[in-house]
Short mmCIF file of C-alpha atoms in Angstrom, two decimals:
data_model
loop_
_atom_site.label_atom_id
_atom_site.label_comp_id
_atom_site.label_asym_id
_atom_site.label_seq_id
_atom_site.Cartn_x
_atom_site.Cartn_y
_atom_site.Cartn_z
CA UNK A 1 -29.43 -3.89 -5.58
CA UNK A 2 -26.35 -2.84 -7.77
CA UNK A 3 -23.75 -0.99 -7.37
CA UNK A 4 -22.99 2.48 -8.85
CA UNK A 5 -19.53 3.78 -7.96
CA UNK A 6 -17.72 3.49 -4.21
CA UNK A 7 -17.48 5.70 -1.06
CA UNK A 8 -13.49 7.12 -1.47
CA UNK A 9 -11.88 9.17 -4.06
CA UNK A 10 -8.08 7.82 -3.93
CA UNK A 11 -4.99 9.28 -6.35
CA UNK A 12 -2.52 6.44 -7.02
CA UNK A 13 -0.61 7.15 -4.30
CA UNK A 14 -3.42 5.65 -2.03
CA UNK A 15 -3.65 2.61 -4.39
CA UNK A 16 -3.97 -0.63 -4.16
CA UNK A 17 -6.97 0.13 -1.45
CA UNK A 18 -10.53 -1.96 -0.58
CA UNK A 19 -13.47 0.35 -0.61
CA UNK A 20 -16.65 0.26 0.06
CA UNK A 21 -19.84 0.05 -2.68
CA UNK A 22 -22.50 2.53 -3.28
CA UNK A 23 -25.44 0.69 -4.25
CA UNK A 24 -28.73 1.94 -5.36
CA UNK A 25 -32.05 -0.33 -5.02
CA UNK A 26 -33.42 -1.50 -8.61
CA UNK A 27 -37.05 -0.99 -7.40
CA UNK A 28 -36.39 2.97 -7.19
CA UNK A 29 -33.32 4.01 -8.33
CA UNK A 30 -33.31 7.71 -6.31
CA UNK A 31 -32.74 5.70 -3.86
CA UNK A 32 -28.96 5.63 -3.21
CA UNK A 33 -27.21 3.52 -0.25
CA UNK A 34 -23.71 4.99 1.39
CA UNK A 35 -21.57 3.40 4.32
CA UNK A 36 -20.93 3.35 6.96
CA UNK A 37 -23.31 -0.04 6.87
CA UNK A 38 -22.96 -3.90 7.58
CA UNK A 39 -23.67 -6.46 4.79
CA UNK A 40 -25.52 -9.58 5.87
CA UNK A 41 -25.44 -11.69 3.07
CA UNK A 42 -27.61 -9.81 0.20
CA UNK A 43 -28.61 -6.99 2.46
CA UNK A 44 -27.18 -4.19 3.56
CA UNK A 45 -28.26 -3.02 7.36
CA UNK A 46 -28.00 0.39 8.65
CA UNK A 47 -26.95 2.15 5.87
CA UNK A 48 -27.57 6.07 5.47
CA UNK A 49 -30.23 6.69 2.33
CA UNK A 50 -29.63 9.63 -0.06
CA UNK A 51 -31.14 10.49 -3.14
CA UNK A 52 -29.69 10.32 -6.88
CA UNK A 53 -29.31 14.38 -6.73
CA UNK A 54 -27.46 13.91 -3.29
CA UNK A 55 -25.03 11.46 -4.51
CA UNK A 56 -24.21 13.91 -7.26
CA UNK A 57 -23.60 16.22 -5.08
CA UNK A 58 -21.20 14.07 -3.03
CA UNK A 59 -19.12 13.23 -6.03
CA UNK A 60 -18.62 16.81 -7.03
CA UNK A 61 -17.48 17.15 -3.27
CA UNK A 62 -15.06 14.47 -4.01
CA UNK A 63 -16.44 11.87 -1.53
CA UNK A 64 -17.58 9.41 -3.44
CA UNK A 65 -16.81 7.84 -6.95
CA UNK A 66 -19.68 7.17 -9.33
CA UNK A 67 -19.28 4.72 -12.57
CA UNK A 68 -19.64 6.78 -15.71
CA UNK A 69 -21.16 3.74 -17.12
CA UNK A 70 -23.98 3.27 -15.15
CA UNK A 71 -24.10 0.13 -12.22
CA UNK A 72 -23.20 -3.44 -12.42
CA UNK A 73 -25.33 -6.04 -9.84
CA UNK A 74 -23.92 -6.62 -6.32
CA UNK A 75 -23.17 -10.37 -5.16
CA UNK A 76 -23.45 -11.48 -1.82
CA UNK A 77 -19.97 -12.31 -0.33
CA UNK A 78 -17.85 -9.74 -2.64
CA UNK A 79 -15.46 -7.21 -1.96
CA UNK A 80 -14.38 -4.44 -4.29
CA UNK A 81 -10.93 -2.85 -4.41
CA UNK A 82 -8.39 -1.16 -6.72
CA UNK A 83 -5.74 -1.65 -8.42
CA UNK A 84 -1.94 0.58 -8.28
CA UNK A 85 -3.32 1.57 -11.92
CA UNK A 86 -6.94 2.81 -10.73
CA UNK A 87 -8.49 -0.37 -12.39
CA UNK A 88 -11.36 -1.80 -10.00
CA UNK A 89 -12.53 -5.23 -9.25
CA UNK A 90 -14.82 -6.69 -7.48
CA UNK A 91 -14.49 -10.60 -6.61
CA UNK A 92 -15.28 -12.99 -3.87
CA UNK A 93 -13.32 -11.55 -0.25
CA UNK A 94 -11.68 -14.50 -0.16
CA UNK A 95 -9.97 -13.98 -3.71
CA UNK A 96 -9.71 -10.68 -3.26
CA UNK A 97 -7.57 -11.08 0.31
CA UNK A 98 -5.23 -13.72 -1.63
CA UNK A 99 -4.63 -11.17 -4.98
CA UNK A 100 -3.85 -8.21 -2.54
CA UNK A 101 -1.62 -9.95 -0.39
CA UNK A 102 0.30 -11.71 -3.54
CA UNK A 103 0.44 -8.10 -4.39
CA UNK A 104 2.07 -7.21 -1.12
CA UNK A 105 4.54 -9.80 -1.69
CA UNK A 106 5.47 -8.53 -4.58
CA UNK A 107 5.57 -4.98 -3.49
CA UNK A 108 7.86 -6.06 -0.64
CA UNK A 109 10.32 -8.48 -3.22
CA UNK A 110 10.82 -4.92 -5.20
CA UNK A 111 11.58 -2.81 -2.00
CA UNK A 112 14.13 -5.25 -1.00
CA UNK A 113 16.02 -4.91 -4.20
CA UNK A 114 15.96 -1.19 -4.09
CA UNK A 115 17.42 -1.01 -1.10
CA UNK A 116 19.90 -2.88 -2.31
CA UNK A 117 20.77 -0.79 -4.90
CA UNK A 118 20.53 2.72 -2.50
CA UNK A 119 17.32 3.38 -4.33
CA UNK A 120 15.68 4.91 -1.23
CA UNK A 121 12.66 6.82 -2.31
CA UNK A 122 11.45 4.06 -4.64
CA UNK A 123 12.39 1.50 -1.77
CA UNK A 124 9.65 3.28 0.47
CA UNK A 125 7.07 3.97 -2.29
CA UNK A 126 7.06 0.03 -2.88
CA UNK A 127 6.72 -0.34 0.94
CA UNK A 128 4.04 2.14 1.09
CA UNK A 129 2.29 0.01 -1.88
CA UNK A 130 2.62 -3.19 0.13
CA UNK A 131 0.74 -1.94 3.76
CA UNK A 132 -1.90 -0.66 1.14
CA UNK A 133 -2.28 -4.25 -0.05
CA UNK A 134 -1.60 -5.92 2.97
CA UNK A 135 -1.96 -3.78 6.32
CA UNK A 136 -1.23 -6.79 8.77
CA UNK A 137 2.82 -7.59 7.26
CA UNK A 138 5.31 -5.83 9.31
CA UNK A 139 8.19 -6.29 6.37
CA UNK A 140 6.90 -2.96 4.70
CA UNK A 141 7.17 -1.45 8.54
CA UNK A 142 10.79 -2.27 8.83
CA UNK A 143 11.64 -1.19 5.63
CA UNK A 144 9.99 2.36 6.35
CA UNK A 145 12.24 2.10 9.39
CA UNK A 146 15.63 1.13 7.96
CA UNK A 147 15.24 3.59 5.54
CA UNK A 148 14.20 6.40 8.32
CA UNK A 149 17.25 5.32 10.70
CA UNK A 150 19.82 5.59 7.61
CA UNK A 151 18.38 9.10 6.85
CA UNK A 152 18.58 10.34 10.68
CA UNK A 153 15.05 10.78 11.40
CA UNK A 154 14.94 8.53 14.33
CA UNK A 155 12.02 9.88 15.92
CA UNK A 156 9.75 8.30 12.63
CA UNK A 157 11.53 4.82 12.64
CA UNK A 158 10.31 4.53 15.93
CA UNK A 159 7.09 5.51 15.33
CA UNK A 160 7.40 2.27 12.67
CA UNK A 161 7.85 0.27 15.65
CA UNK A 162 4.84 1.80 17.55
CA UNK A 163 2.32 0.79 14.75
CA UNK A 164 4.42 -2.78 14.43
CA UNK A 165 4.18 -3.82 18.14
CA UNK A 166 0.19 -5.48 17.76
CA UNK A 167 1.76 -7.53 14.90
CA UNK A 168 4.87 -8.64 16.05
CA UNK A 169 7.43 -8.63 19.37
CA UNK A 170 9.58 -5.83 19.72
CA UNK A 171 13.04 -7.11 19.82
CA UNK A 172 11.97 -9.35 16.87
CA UNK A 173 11.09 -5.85 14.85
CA UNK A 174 14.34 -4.27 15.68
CA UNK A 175 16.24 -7.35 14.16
CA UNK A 176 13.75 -7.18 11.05
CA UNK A 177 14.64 -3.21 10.93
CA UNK A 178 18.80 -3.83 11.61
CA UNK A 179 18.87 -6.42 8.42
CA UNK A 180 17.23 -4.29 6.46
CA UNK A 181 19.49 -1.20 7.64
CA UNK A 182 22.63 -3.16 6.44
CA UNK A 183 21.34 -3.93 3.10
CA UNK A 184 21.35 -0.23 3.09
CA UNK A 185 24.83 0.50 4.47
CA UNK A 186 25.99 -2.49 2.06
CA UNK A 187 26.34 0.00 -0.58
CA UNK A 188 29.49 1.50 -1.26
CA UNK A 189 30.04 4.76 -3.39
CA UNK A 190 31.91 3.55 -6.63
CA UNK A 191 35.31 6.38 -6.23
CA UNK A 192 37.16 6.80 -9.45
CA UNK A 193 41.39 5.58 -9.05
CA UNK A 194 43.64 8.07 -11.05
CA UNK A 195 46.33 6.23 -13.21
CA UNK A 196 49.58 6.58 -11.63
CA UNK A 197 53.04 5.25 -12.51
CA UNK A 198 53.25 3.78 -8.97
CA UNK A 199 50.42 1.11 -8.03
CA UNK A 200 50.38 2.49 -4.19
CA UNK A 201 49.93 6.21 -5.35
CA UNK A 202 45.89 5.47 -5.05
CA UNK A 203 45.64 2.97 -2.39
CA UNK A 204 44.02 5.64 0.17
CA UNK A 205 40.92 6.50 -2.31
CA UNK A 206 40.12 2.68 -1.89
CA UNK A 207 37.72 1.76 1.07
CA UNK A 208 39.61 -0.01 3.65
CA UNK A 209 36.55 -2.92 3.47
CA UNK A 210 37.08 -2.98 -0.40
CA UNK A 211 40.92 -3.46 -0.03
CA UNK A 212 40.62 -6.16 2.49
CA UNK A 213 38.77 -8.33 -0.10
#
């Protein structure tokens, strides 16, 4: 068999994402293999059978993704997934598991330092990238959540905890959510001081926090 595109048609705010071959046998190439299937080594077992003109007809339906280029040969024990920047690869699972979740890492090291800095919106794209890679860390989860409790919507940080509770106890998610939440409420707005003659003229435009320190 080979393989001749994938069954998904992602924009890049779906990426990184595993997806599942299309193959096509090399003894007669109309005939085209799609998921849902199981692969048993070099086989693949109860798949559904189209034709060449059917799997056309799929990709101008936007259901599947066909290489312009023409196939490349399947290997037994292989996964295939993409990259943030649409690039694909295909690799042995166990590779491809350690790449995405190095990738997830990554993606959750940058959402940290956004919040940080009160860069919300980037904080939860970067989250969002790092469940993509890595659906079983609850970091990216409590992120989401931090950032949902600091912009009222209470109703959708708890849903964060909903889909965290089969990976992780419930008291230890809120704890992951509240540190989070005060890397948030760590930032300060920077308030401009007006010269004065007098050096107590200002004092009340300083935070009460900042003057403490």
């Amino acid at each position: 068999m080979e393989i001749i595109g994938y069954a998904d048609d992602r924009d890049a705010t779906m990426l990184p994402a595993v997806v599942p071959p299309v193959f096509r046998l090399k003894a007669d190439s109309d005939v085209v293999l799609l998921p849902p299937y199981s692969l048993h080594f070099d086989a693949v077992v109860r798949a559904t059978a189209v034709t060449m003109e059917e799997a056309e007809h799929l990709r101008l339906m936007e259901q599947i993704t066909l290489f312009p280029a023409g196939g490349q040969p399947a290997e037994p024990g292989h996964q295939m997934w993409l990259h943030r920047d649409g690039r694909r690869v295909y690799q042995p699972v166990h590779e491809a598991r350690r790449t995405l979740d190095q990738l997830s890492a990554e993606a959750i090291e940058r959402a940290i330092l956004q919040l940080a800095k009160g860069q919300l919106d980037l904080a939860e794209d970067s989250a969002s990238e790092a469940i993509l890679s890595n659906d079983r860390r609850v970091e990216p989860l409590a992120i989401k959540a931090a950032i949902r409790r600091r912009r009222g919507l209470a109703a959708e940080a708890r849903l964060m905890g909903e889909i965290a509770r089969p990976l992780i106890e419930s008291g230890a998610f809120v704890n992951l959510v509240n540190y989070y939440t005060r890397l948030i409420t760590a930032i300060e707005p920077v308030r401009p001081v007006l010269k004065s003659l007098s050096p107590m003229d200002a004092i009340a435009t300083i935070p009460a926090r900042a003057a403490r320190a």
